[in-house]
C-alpha cells in the first residue's frame, strides 16, 4: 500500500532522492566505492558539498554579500552560534519574538550570553497566532524570529523591516516560498524538512556583520571558520549533505522555489478548505497565521478519535498525530508531499463526516 | 576491479553495511518508508539509536558509572565541549599532551576557556613519536590526550594513571583494541573511522564528574543534556547513526573488539614488516610508537614516485597518499580493511623493489 507520509520531520523526500542515494551507497558515481567510505577531501566528494552550496545560492537567489555554509548540530546549535557571532561581549543585547517551543529554546540560549528583550509572545494562546505590531528597538545587536512553528501550525506571512541585523530560524519552511534573502543577515535551517535528511544545517550569513562582537569564539561555533573553509573545516556529514544535494537538484529541476510555492499554496488551500468546511473538525491556528507547511486541527467530538484514527491509518496515512503540546492532528505538507496525499486525507475526512456527522 | 581502500577517513566499511544501508534507504525494516523520511521519534527509529548506544556499551564493556551519547559536530566540537563540561569557570586549568594536528586544535579550544598546561609535545620531530615520562599535575581539572594520530602514524600503547579526570580523543582507533573504559572519565570519537559513516560522534562519559564547573553551559554543548534525553535532545542524524548501528552489529557478530584486535595486529605486522624489510621505503614514525591504524612511510628515492604511484593505482589501491604535513604514503588499516588489501599493497612494494631496487 502507498504510504502518505505527513511526518513533521524528518519527513517525506522525493522517491528519486531515495533511488539515487541507495545507488550511491552501493556505488557512488560509478567509482566502485560507496559514498559512505570515501574521504571528504576527494575531488568527487568536494563536488558534492560545492554543488549543495551552489544549489542553495541558486534556489534562494543568495546575493554576493552573503555566504552559505553547512554545519552540524541542528537548529539547536544555531541557537548558540547566533549569539556567539552577533551579540557583543560587553553589554550585548538582542530582541526575540516568542512564537513557539523552538523560539523559547533560542531565547534560552541567548539569555546565557547577554540581555534578551522578548518583544512579543503568543504564549497567552498556546502559540496559536503570530504576534504583530511590535517595534524592534535600534539599540540591540540583532532581532531573531522563527518563520514557521511546526508544533503550533503558524507561519509568518511577512517579515519586519528591522533597524538591526535580522536573524530568522527558517527550519520548517525554508525554500517553500520565495523570500528576499537580502533583507536578512542570518537565515538558518535544519535540513530535515524541505532540504534533505537529518544531519546537516544550512546557514546563510551576510559576511560583513561578522567579527564584530569582541568575543573569542570557539572555532566550530564561528561562522567565519566555516566560510573560510568552504564548509570543510572538519569532516562534514557526507551522507546527509549528499541527500540535500540530491533533493535540491530535484527542486531545481521541477522549477525551483516559485514552482514549489504554487504547489504548496494548492495543498494548503485544499487542506484548510476541508478543515473549515467539515463540521467534524476545528483548526487550531488563527486563520491569518496558518502555516502552509503544518496544518493543525482537532476533532470537535474527541470521543470519535478511535474511529477517525482507524480510518486514516487504513488509508495508508502515516504520522498524522499532533504534537503533545497541541493534541489532535497535524498534517505536515512539506515540499516533497504530493497533493495526491492531501487529497487522500481530505477524502477520509469527508467520509468520516458522512459516517459519523 | 576490486578497490583496496586505504582512506584515512571517512574510510572503508564492511560491504554488508553498504548493502543494508541501501536497503533501508529504499525500504526501512519492510515498513514501506525510507529511513531518510521517518521521524526520529518513531518507535522503529528510537530502536536504532537505542541499539547503537547499547552496542557501544557491549563492545567496549562500558561500566554503569559511564553513559554513552551520540552527538554531532565531530571531534572538533568535542574540543569545545570538553572544557565547557570539565574546566572550572573560576581558575580553570587543564593539562594536555601535544601529539599532532588534532591535539593542537584541542589545546587551542581549551586555551580560550582557561589555563592550559602542555605537559609534553612531539612537535620537535614533526610528531613522529609519543612523548613519555611526563607527570600529570594534581591541581588541574583534567588531563587530555589523543590516542592515535592519523596524520603522523603514531599511537599510544598505554595510558597514564591520572590523578585527575582522564580525557581521551580516540577518534582514529576506538574499538580497534580493548581499552579499560573505567580508567577514563571522557572518551570521544568521531564515527568516521572504525564506527561508521561521517556525521556522528560518540562520547563515553563518567556521570559523576559532570555539573561541577560553575559554568552556565549552552544546552547543546552540555553532556548532561544529551544523557538526560538519551541522545535525542534534538533531531539526531538518522542515516549516520543507522550506519554506526549496522557497523557495530557487524563487529559484534565477528567476535567483537578482541577478535578485531587480533586482525589489526596481523595487518600491522604484515605492513610494518614490509616497510622495514624493503630497501625502497622508510617508515616515518618511531618504531615503538607506530600506529596499528595508520602506517606512514616515504620513498628513499623520491625520484621514483611516479613509478610507484602508477603501480599501486593499477593494482586498485586507493587513497594511499600521505597527508601534506608528512608527505609520502599513509596506509590506513581501520577495522573494516581486510588483510587481503594489505597483502596487495605489500606485493606491490615487493614488485617495486624488484623492478627499481
XYZ file of C-alpha atoms in Angstrom:
714
model
C 0.000 0.000 0.000
C 1.220 3.505 -0.820
C 2.155 5.438 2.314
C 1.052 9.053 2.641
C 3.750 10.487 4.877
C 2.615 13.556 6.853
C 5.585 13.409 9.243
C 6.595 16.736 10.847
C 10.273 15.985 10.248
C 12.417 14.191 9.317
C 9.848 13.941 6.569
C 8.954 12.798 3.105
C 11.525 13.334 0.352
C 11.139 12.580 -3.370
C 11.410 8.942 -4.465
C 14.202 9.860 -6.896
C 16.264 11.046 -3.926
C 15.876 7.638 -2.267
C 16.749 5.853 -5.514
C 19.877 7.924 -6.133
C 21.006 7.701 -2.509
C 20.632 3.897 -2.494
C 22.684 3.739 -5.685
C 25.436 5.957 -4.233
C 25.583 3.874 -1.058
C 26.478 0.890 -3.243
C 28.460 2.621 -5.990
C 28.991 6.371 -5.896
C 29.135 7.918 -9.397
C 30.326 4.585 -10.806
C 33.558 4.960 -8.838
C 33.281 1.448 -7.422
C 33.201 2.924 -3.904
C 30.296 3.584 -1.568
C 29.632 7.217 -0.693
C 29.948 6.022 2.926
C 33.630 5.062 2.543
C 35.217 7.911 0.595
C 37.313 10.701 2.046
C 35.506 14.032 2.254
C 38.685 15.501 0.712
C 38.383 13.501 -2.512
C 37.593 15.589 -5.593
C 34.258 13.870 -6.205
C 33.236 14.422 -2.565
C 34.290 18.049 -2.754
C 31.945 18.401 -5.733
C 29.047 17.237 -3.559
C 29.390 19.971 -0.968
C 30.267 22.610 -3.569
C 27.163 21.662 -5.563
C 24.979 21.674 -2.467
C 26.161 25.183 -1.531
C 25.675 26.419 -5.100
C 22.170 24.952 -5.254
C 21.166 26.824 -2.088
C 22.527 30.019 -3.646
C 20.709 29.423 -6.939
C 17.397 28.352 -5.453
C 17.227 31.233 -2.979
C 18.905 33.926 -5.118
C 21.509 34.487 -2.412
C 23.312 37.793 -3.119
C 27.126 38.043 -3.189
C 27.050 39.870 0.139
C 26.039 36.582 1.785
C 27.674 33.153 2.098
C 26.113 29.699 2.518
C 27.571 27.155 4.945
C 26.741 23.625 6.006
C 27.338 22.653 9.625
C 26.010 20.090 12.120
C 24.147 20.136 15.427
C 20.751 21.187 14.146
C 18.965 24.460 14.762
C 19.643 23.813 18.465
C 23.325 24.554 17.926
C 22.419 27.594 15.814
C 20.562 28.912 18.882
C 24.047 29.032 20.464
C 26.018 30.125 17.400
C 23.812 33.140 16.672
C 24.588 34.980 19.958
C 28.241 33.866 19.825
C 28.581 35.501 16.407
C 26.292 38.510 16.739
C 25.898 39.501 20.391
C 28.513 41.865 21.769
C 30.658 40.548 24.595
C 30.235 43.743 26.604
C 26.686 44.961 27.046
C 25.312 42.511 24.495
C 21.567 42.768 23.847
C 19.202 41.052 21.463
C 15.480 41.082 20.694
C 13.426 37.937 20.075
C 9.817 37.058 19.406
C 8.439 34.048 21.249
C 6.216 32.103 18.879
C 6.642 28.524 19.998
C 8.808 25.827 21.530
C 11.800 26.413 19.281
C 11.719 30.188 19.737
C 11.685 29.592 23.500
C 14.779 27.427 23.224
C 16.520 30.050 21.079
C 15.726 32.695 23.717
C 17.042 30.456 26.496
C 20.430 30.149 24.810
C 20.732 33.870 24.056
C 19.931 34.717 27.689
C 23.050 32.864 28.824
C 25.142 35.346 26.862
C 23.522 38.724 27.291
C 20.307 40.664 27.751
C 17.304 39.416 25.817
C 14.311 41.588 25.099
C 11.286 39.433 24.234
C 9.365 41.900 22.098
C 6.200 39.867 21.749
C 4.864 36.434 22.631
C 1.881 34.323 21.690
C 2.254 32.129 24.763
C -1.047 33.550 26.104
C -2.972 31.500 23.497
C -0.722 28.433 23.338
C 1.151 29.971 20.408
C -1.812 29.753 18.042
C -1.018 33.084 16.371
C 1.895 35.249 15.209
C 2.281 38.427 17.298
C 2.226 41.658 15.291
C 2.504 45.378 15.913
C 5.663 45.309 17.976
C 8.573 47.555 17.097
C 12.186 46.486 17.023
C 14.495 48.695 19.111
C 17.550 50.069 17.375
C 19.889 49.554 20.347
C 20.006 45.745 20.211
C 22.645 43.658 18.420
C 20.075 41.740 16.376
C 16.428 40.704 16.101
C 15.545 36.988 15.946
C 12.317 35.409 14.732
C 11.044 31.945 13.767
C 9.316 31.890 10.397
C 7.240 28.739 10.886
C 6.185 26.956 14.049
C 5.733 23.256 13.261
C 4.142 22.294 16.537
C 1.505 25.029 16.529
C 0.909 25.358 12.780
C 1.611 29.086 12.484
C 3.740 30.913 9.940
C 4.954 34.486 9.408
C 3.452 35.841 6.189
C 5.797 38.838 6.063
C 8.965 39.938 7.778
C 9.510 43.231 9.588
C 11.823 45.945 8.353
C 14.469 45.724 11.008
C 16.774 48.565 12.083
C 19.233 45.919 13.353
C 20.505 42.642 11.810
C 17.569 40.359 11.050
C 18.028 36.696 12.024
C 15.491 34.020 11.162
C 15.120 30.353 12.007
C 13.546 29.000 8.799
C 13.981 25.322 9.694
C 10.468 24.320 8.785
C 9.624 26.475 5.788
C 12.870 27.286 4.012
C 12.523 27.016 0.223
C 8.754 26.560 0.484
C 8.145 30.033 -0.985
C 10.320 32.901 -2.242
C 11.970 35.143 0.355
C 14.186 38.144 -0.253
C 17.454 36.931 1.274
C 18.982 40.422 1.030
C 16.640 41.549 3.838
C 18.178 39.020 6.239
C 21.543 38.944 7.951
C 21.322 35.317 9.101
C 18.939 32.607 7.931
C 19.399 29.107 9.313
C 17.519 25.864 8.884
C 17.961 22.266 9.903
C 17.882 20.296 6.660
C 15.365 17.673 7.714
C 12.154 19.294 6.457
C 12.396 20.819 2.984
C 16.075 20.257 2.238
C 17.011 16.669 2.910
C 17.691 14.026 5.534
C 18.567 14.845 9.159
C 22.219 15.553 9.866
C 23.089 18.944 8.427
C 22.122 22.597 8.891
C 22.259 25.342 6.296
C 23.166 28.878 7.381
C 23.064 31.876 5.057
C 25.012 34.728 6.566
C 25.788 38.282 5.498
C 29.549 38.397 5.614
C 30.122 41.961 6.783
C 28.227 41.551 10.059
C 30.750 39.018 11.403
C 33.800 39.519 13.619
C 32.392 42.499 15.499
C 31.369 41.185 18.919
C 34.709 41.180 20.733
C 34.139 37.529 21.637
C 36.806 34.835 21.358
C 34.528 32.372 19.568
C 35.273 28.620 19.626
C 36.291 27.596 16.129
C 33.374 25.267 15.422
C 30.872 27.889 16.629
C 32.342 30.663 14.485
C 30.589 31.267 11.161
C 33.821 32.755 9.828
C 35.598 29.415 10.299
C 33.137 27.585 8.089
C 33.032 30.353 5.485
C 36.835 30.384 5.247
C 36.967 26.601 4.784
C 34.055 26.227 2.369
C 32.153 24.181 4.994
C 35.047 21.695 5.177
C 36.648 22.948 8.401
C 36.294 19.398 9.684
C 34.797 16.205 8.293
C 31.365 17.161 7.011
C 28.467 14.678 7.108
C 28.835 13.210 3.632
C 25.622 11.140 3.508
C 23.488 13.969 4.858
C 24.888 16.635 2.524
C 24.655 14.290 -0.458
C 20.981 13.803 0.389
C 20.498 17.582 0.473
C 22.261 17.953 -2.874
C 20.002 15.342 -4.492
C 16.884 16.938 -3.057
C 17.844 20.452 -4.154
C 18.576 19.143 -7.667
C 15.063 17.683 -7.684
C 13.662 21.055 -6.594
C 15.651 22.937 -9.230
C 14.590 20.534 -11.988
C 10.900 20.908 -11.217
C 11.109 24.699 -11.469
C 12.661 25.861 -8.219
C 11.079 27.762 -5.364
C 8.445 29.673 -7.423
C 7.027 26.395 -8.754
C 7.059 24.579 -5.394
C 5.426 27.666 -3.816
C 2.438 27.291 -6.171
C 2.125 23.623 -5.273
C 2.384 24.406 -1.559
C -0.387 27.007 -1.827
C -2.613 24.495 -3.627
C -2.002 21.842 -0.980
C -2.673 24.280 1.862
C -5.889 25.558 0.236
C -7.160 22.023 -0.227
C -6.315 21.115 3.366
C -7.628 24.212 5.139
C -10.663 24.317 2.851
C -11.678 20.919 4.177
C -10.879 21.740 7.811
C -13.174 24.805 7.563
C -15.921 23.108 5.555
C -16.088 19.880 7.538
C -18.264 20.127 10.646
C -16.290 17.449 12.464
C -13.042 19.414 12.781
C -11.653 22.714 14.065
C -8.373 24.291 13.005
C -6.258 25.351 15.986
C -4.263 28.256 14.492
C -5.604 31.739 13.769
C -6.659 31.779 10.125
C -4.449 34.657 9.040
C -1.366 32.985 10.555
C -1.961 29.464 9.324
C 1.123 27.607 8.180
C 1.325 26.256 4.647
C 3.662 23.591 5.975
C 1.818 22.249 9.034
C -1.969 22.257 9.351
C -3.072 21.621 12.929
C -6.664 20.605 13.731
C -8.699 18.801 16.362
C -11.900 16.790 16.458
C -14.949 18.653 17.711
C -16.015 15.429 19.381
C -12.968 13.774 20.953
C -14.994 10.608 21.658
C -14.745 9.791 17.935
C -10.949 9.715 17.993
C -10.580 5.934 17.718
C -12.883 5.839 14.690
C -11.102 8.627 12.824
C -7.651 7.223 13.628
C -8.680 3.817 12.280
C -9.927 5.353 9.042
C -6.823 7.359 8.167
C -4.467 4.589 9.164
C -6.334 2.173 6.900
C -5.954 4.665 4.041
C -2.148 4.451 4.327
C -1.760 7.826 6.045
C 1.126 7.945 8.497
C 2.401 10.384 11.152
C -0.774 12.494 11.403
C -0.837 12.734 15.196
C -0.443 16.229 16.614
C 2.336 17.207 18.970
C 1.509 16.618 22.641
C 1.510 20.394 23.263
C -1.494 20.845 20.945
C -3.084 17.402 20.652
C -5.332 16.417 17.765
C -3.794 16.181 14.337
C -1.028 17.789 12.330
C -0.801 17.399 8.581
C 2.726 18.383 7.585
C 2.821 19.214 3.896
C 6.478 19.832 3.142
C 7.800 20.374 -0.378
C 8.020 16.697 -1.309
C 4.478 15.783 -0.227
C 2.329 15.379 -3.347
C -1.126 16.959 -3.432
C -2.492 13.467 -4.016
C -1.644 12.612 -0.409
C -3.536 15.681 0.816
C -6.488 14.590 -1.340
C -6.452 11.145 0.296
C -6.624 12.780 3.726
C -9.392 15.171 2.655
C -11.386 12.264 1.242
C -11.070 10.410 4.537
C -12.235 13.496 6.444
C -15.301 13.720 4.170
C -16.018 10.008 4.603
C -15.667 10.400 8.362
C -18.225 13.224 8.292
C -20.652 11.131 6.233
C -20.378 8.205 8.643
C -20.362 9.998 11.979
C -21.593 13.537 11.287
C 38.334 -4.158 -10.393
C 38.269 -4.574 -6.634
C 39.210 -1.372 -4.817
C 41.586 -1.566 -1.870
C 40.526 1.441 0.159
C 43.290 2.800 2.425
C 41.488 6.101 3.067
C 42.346 7.862 6.344
C 38.699 8.629 6.973
C 35.880 8.585 6.130
C 37.068 5.106 5.309
C 36.231 1.587 4.293
C 33.247 -0.077 5.971
C 32.029 -3.664 5.540
C 30.119 -4.489 2.350
C 27.190 -5.794 4.429
C 26.844 -2.303 5.931
C 26.529 -0.801 2.448
C 24.014 -3.473 1.415
C 21.841 -2.988 4.490
C 22.022 0.810 4.283
C 20.999 0.790 0.619
C 18.050 -1.450 1.514
C 16.959 0.829 4.371
C 17.174 3.903 2.149
C 14.578 2.275 -0.106
C 12.540 0.371 2.479
C 13.457 0.529 6.159
C 12.668 -2.704 8.012
C 9.952 -3.509 5.456
C 7.973 -0.524 6.711
C 7.445 0.792 3.192
C 9.245 4.012 4.173
C 12.809 5.127 3.549
C 14.983 5.602 6.616
C 15.520 9.126 5.229
C 11.866 10.121 5.643
C 10.832 8.795 9.044
C 10.505 10.827 12.205
C 13.336 10.297 14.684
C 10.588 9.946 17.304
C 9.007 6.889 15.678
C 9.389 3.683 17.674
C 11.458 1.958 14.992
C 13.798 4.968 14.775
C 14.109 5.071 18.554
C 15.248 1.441 18.375
C 18.097 2.453 16.063
C 19.664 4.924 18.465
C 18.962 2.755 21.494
C 20.640 -0.198 19.755
C 23.609 1.902 18.683
C 24.149 3.100 22.265
C 23.798 -0.425 23.633
C 26.256 -1.801 21.071
C 28.891 0.747 22.134
C 28.316 -0.309 25.752
C 28.556 -4.007 24.914
C 31.563 -3.798 22.616
C 33.599 -1.608 24.990
C 32.367 -3.059 28.300
C 31.233 0.364 29.434
C 30.616 0.272 33.214
C 27.372 1.554 34.765
C 29.236 4.593 36.094
C 29.500 5.854 32.499
C 26.966 6.824 29.842
C 27.216 6.742 26.043
C 25.881 9.596 23.918
C 25.696 10.382 20.223
C 26.075 13.998 19.139
C 27.156 15.915 16.026
C 29.924 18.328 15.085
C 32.817 15.880 15.040
C 35.758 15.734 17.407
C 36.195 19.450 16.642
C 33.082 20.256 18.660
C 34.230 17.886 21.413
C 37.371 20.044 21.683
C 34.933 22.759 22.816
C 32.565 20.584 24.843
C 35.303 19.040 26.984
C 36.428 22.334 28.596
C 32.814 23.537 28.820
C 31.918 20.432 30.829
C 35.104 19.844 32.806
C 37.061 23.081 33.214
C 36.121 25.250 36.196
C 34.743 28.696 35.389
C 36.947 30.328 38.027
C 40.634 29.432 37.886
C 40.080 26.605 35.398
C 43.189 24.662 34.408
C 43.806 21.630 32.242
C 46.786 19.587 31.079
C 47.214 18.362 27.503
C 49.809 16.468 25.506
C 50.547 17.779 22.036
C 50.975 14.819 19.707
C 49.702 16.107 16.385
C 47.388 18.381 14.468
C 44.217 17.348 16.292
C 45.804 17.630 19.724
C 46.909 21.154 18.758
C 43.349 22.063 17.839
C 42.043 20.621 21.107
C 44.588 22.718 23.024
C 43.607 25.854 21.110
C 39.962 25.495 22.155
C 40.776 24.799 25.812
C 43.026 27.884 25.939
C 40.044 30.104 25.165
C 38.437 28.965 28.389
C 41.219 28.697 30.957
C 44.851 27.914 31.594
C 46.351 25.058 29.616
C 49.489 23.272 30.681
C 51.042 21.444 27.723
C 52.864 18.697 29.582
C 54.762 17.289 26.633
C 54.992 17.729 22.895
C 56.488 15.836 19.980
C 56.428 18.898 17.743
C 60.240 18.935 17.768
C 60.299 15.869 15.481
C 57.192 16.609 13.408
C 55.108 14.496 15.812
C 56.800 11.225 14.828
C 56.734 9.868 18.395
C 54.592 9.759 21.532
C 56.120 11.778 24.415
C 56.619 9.813 27.620
C 57.947 10.379 31.099
C 55.868 13.432 31.923
C 53.860 13.604 35.110
C 50.314 14.847 35.374
C 49.825 17.568 37.992
C 47.071 17.007 40.516
C 45.879 20.619 40.538
C 44.368 20.635 37.036
C 40.724 19.971 36.192
C 41.551 17.190 33.724
C 44.243 15.655 31.529
C 43.609 15.292 27.779
C 45.426 13.040 25.332
C 44.960 11.784 21.756
C 45.281 8.015 21.466
C 46.127 7.815 17.762
C 47.485 10.441 15.405
C 46.277 9.628 11.900
C 48.433 12.156 10.088
C 51.704 11.131 11.727
C 51.051 7.403 12.227
C 51.679 7.278 15.969
C 49.622 5.609 18.693
C 49.658 5.477 22.480
C 50.364 1.898 23.582
C 49.373 2.540 27.186
C 47.575 5.237 29.121
C 48.920 7.037 32.195
C 47.461 6.632 35.643
C 45.993 10.069 36.071
C 45.392 11.824 39.415
C 42.751 13.961 37.658
C 39.939 13.067 35.194
C 41.406 11.363 32.138
C 40.018 12.528 28.774
C 40.956 10.883 25.503
C 40.243 11.639 21.858
C 40.032 8.122 20.397
C 38.627 9.211 17.035
C 41.004 7.131 14.974
C 41.494 3.965 16.998
C 38.350 3.436 19.062
C 37.251 -0.202 19.096
C 40.441 -1.298 17.351
C 41.726 -2.970 20.537
C 40.437 -3.439 24.090
C 40.695 -0.483 26.477
C 39.641 -0.341 30.113
C 36.888 2.285 29.941
C 36.731 2.520 33.732
C 40.141 4.268 33.695
C 38.722 7.128 31.598
C 36.365 9.942 32.504
C 35.652 11.019 28.927
C 36.344 9.149 25.706
C 35.171 10.677 22.458
C 35.488 9.692 18.839
C 34.164 10.888 15.517
C 32.406 7.895 13.995
C 34.009 8.048 10.565
C 36.943 5.687 11.115
C 36.092 2.496 12.983
C 32.449 3.134 13.805
C 30.567 4.184 10.696
C 29.939 6.951 8.193
C 30.711 10.622 8.885
C 28.033 12.576 10.725
C 28.010 11.452 14.337
C 30.309 11.443 17.360
C 30.299 9.003 20.257
C 31.149 10.250 23.741
C 31.516 7.965 26.752
C 31.371 9.986 29.928
C 31.610 9.198 33.616
C 28.421 10.637 35.005
C 29.597 11.845 38.402
C 32.207 14.231 37.014
C 29.579 16.447 35.384
C 27.888 19.600 36.659
C 30.834 20.755 38.751
C 32.412 23.629 36.826
C 30.139 26.509 37.774
C 29.632 27.248 34.085
C 26.254 28.020 32.518
C 26.724 25.591 29.630
C 24.753 26.019 26.381
C 22.305 23.134 26.141
C 23.752 21.500 23.048
C 27.278 21.653 24.495
C 26.276 20.109 27.820
C 26.868 16.361 28.128
C 24.136 16.239 30.773
C 21.546 17.414 28.208
C 22.276 14.522 25.886
C 22.466 11.976 28.703
C 19.095 13.113 30.072
C 17.467 12.835 26.634
C 19.015 9.535 25.544
C 20.835 11.365 22.718
C 17.506 12.641 21.362
C 17.671 16.206 22.748
C 17.150 17.346 19.177
C 16.818 15.595 15.831
C 19.692 13.158 15.677
C 21.351 12.275 12.353
C 19.312 9.200 11.476
C 21.306 7.977 8.457
C 24.655 8.400 10.216
C 23.589 6.657 13.429
C 21.917 3.840 11.476
C 25.239 3.333 9.666
C 27.029 3.135 13.021
C 24.477 0.642 14.319
C 24.947 -1.616 11.293
C 28.722 -1.426 11.544
C 28.773 -2.205 15.268
C 26.464 -5.171 14.672
C 28.985 -6.427 12.114
C 31.794 -6.009 14.656
C 29.841 -7.797 17.368
C 28.953 -10.675 15.057
C 32.554 -11.308 14.070
C 33.646 -11.570 17.695
C 33.832 -8.019 18.951
C 36.871 -5.943 19.885
C 39.134 -8.851 20.978
C 38.725 -10.524 17.574
C 39.211 -7.335 15.536
C 42.272 -6.516 17.684
C 43.915 -9.778 16.549
C 43.181 -8.951 12.930
C 44.508 -5.423 13.344
C 47.762 -6.727 14.845
C 48.161 -9.131 11.926
C 47.590 -6.366 9.373
C 50.030 -4.016 11.124
C 52.710 -6.719 11.391
C 52.386 -7.509 7.699
C 52.559 -3.820 6.753
C 55.425 -2.744 9.007
C 57.300 -5.961 8.298
C 57.413 -4.994 4.644
C 58.271 -1.326 5.314
C 61.271 -2.465 7.385
C 62.365 -5.272 5.052
C 62.006 -3.391 1.788
C 65.060 -1.265 0.942
C 62.987 1.206 -1.086
C 60.986 2.623 1.867
C 61.429 4.208 5.280
C 58.799 4.334 7.993
C 58.357 7.838 9.396
C 57.163 7.089 12.952
C 59.334 5.855 15.812
C 59.014 2.061 15.866
C 57.771 1.762 19.447
C 55.009 4.309 18.793
C 53.819 3.055 15.422
C 50.086 3.131 14.878
C 48.227 -0.060 14.059
C 45.692 2.095 12.243
C 47.852 4.330 10.024
C 51.256 3.257 8.697
C 53.213 6.238 7.333
C 56.218 5.737 5.068
C 58.239 7.518 2.405
C 60.311 6.523 -0.586
C 64.062 6.563 -0.031
C 64.394 7.822 -3.588
C 61.698 10.405 -4.241
C 62.551 10.440 -7.959
C 60.775 7.071 -8.260
C 57.465 8.477 -7.020
C 55.702 8.463 -10.387
C 56.635 4.806 -10.958
C 55.462 3.631 -7.544
C 52.238 5.657 -7.743
C 51.441 4.129 -11.126
C 51.958 0.604 -9.797
C 49.694 0.852 -6.742
C 46.996 2.692 -8.624
C 46.974 -0.019 -11.278
C 46.563 -2.624 -8.531
C 43.287 -0.999 -7.446
C 44.739 0.642 -4.344
C 43.121 3.973 -3.494
C 43.801 6.832 -1.057
C 47.399 5.889 -0.207
C 48.859 9.399 -0.414
C 50.260 10.754 2.843
C 49.000 13.922 4.471
C 50.754 17.071 3.237
C 52.341 17.549 6.696
C 54.299 14.288 6.331
C 54.337 13.546 2.600
C 54.949 10.077 1.196
C 52.342 7.430 1.878
C 49.837 6.510 4.539
C 48.225 3.094 4.651
C 45.167 3.404 6.888
C 44.126 -0.023 8.088
C 40.917 0.555 10.013
C 38.760 -2.272 11.337
C 36.930 -2.977 8.085
C 40.037 -3.190 5.894
C 40.682 -6.867 5.097
C 44.228 -8.219 5.392
C 43.965 -9.172 1.719
C 44.158 -5.467 0.844
C 47.315 -5.080 2.914
C 48.745 -8.104 1.104
C 48.045 -6.484 -2.268
C 49.951 -3.385 -1.168
C 52.838 -5.436 0.229
C 53.048 -7.393 -3.026
C 53.232 -4.146 -4.996
C 56.003 -2.872 -2.718
C 57.951 -6.081 -3.341
C 57.399 -5.850 -7.076
C 58.513 -2.215 -6.992
C 61.728 -3.272 -5.242
C 62.362 -5.992 -7.833
C 61.884 -3.581 -10.717
C 63.655 -0.497 -9.386
C 65.796 -1.660 -6.453
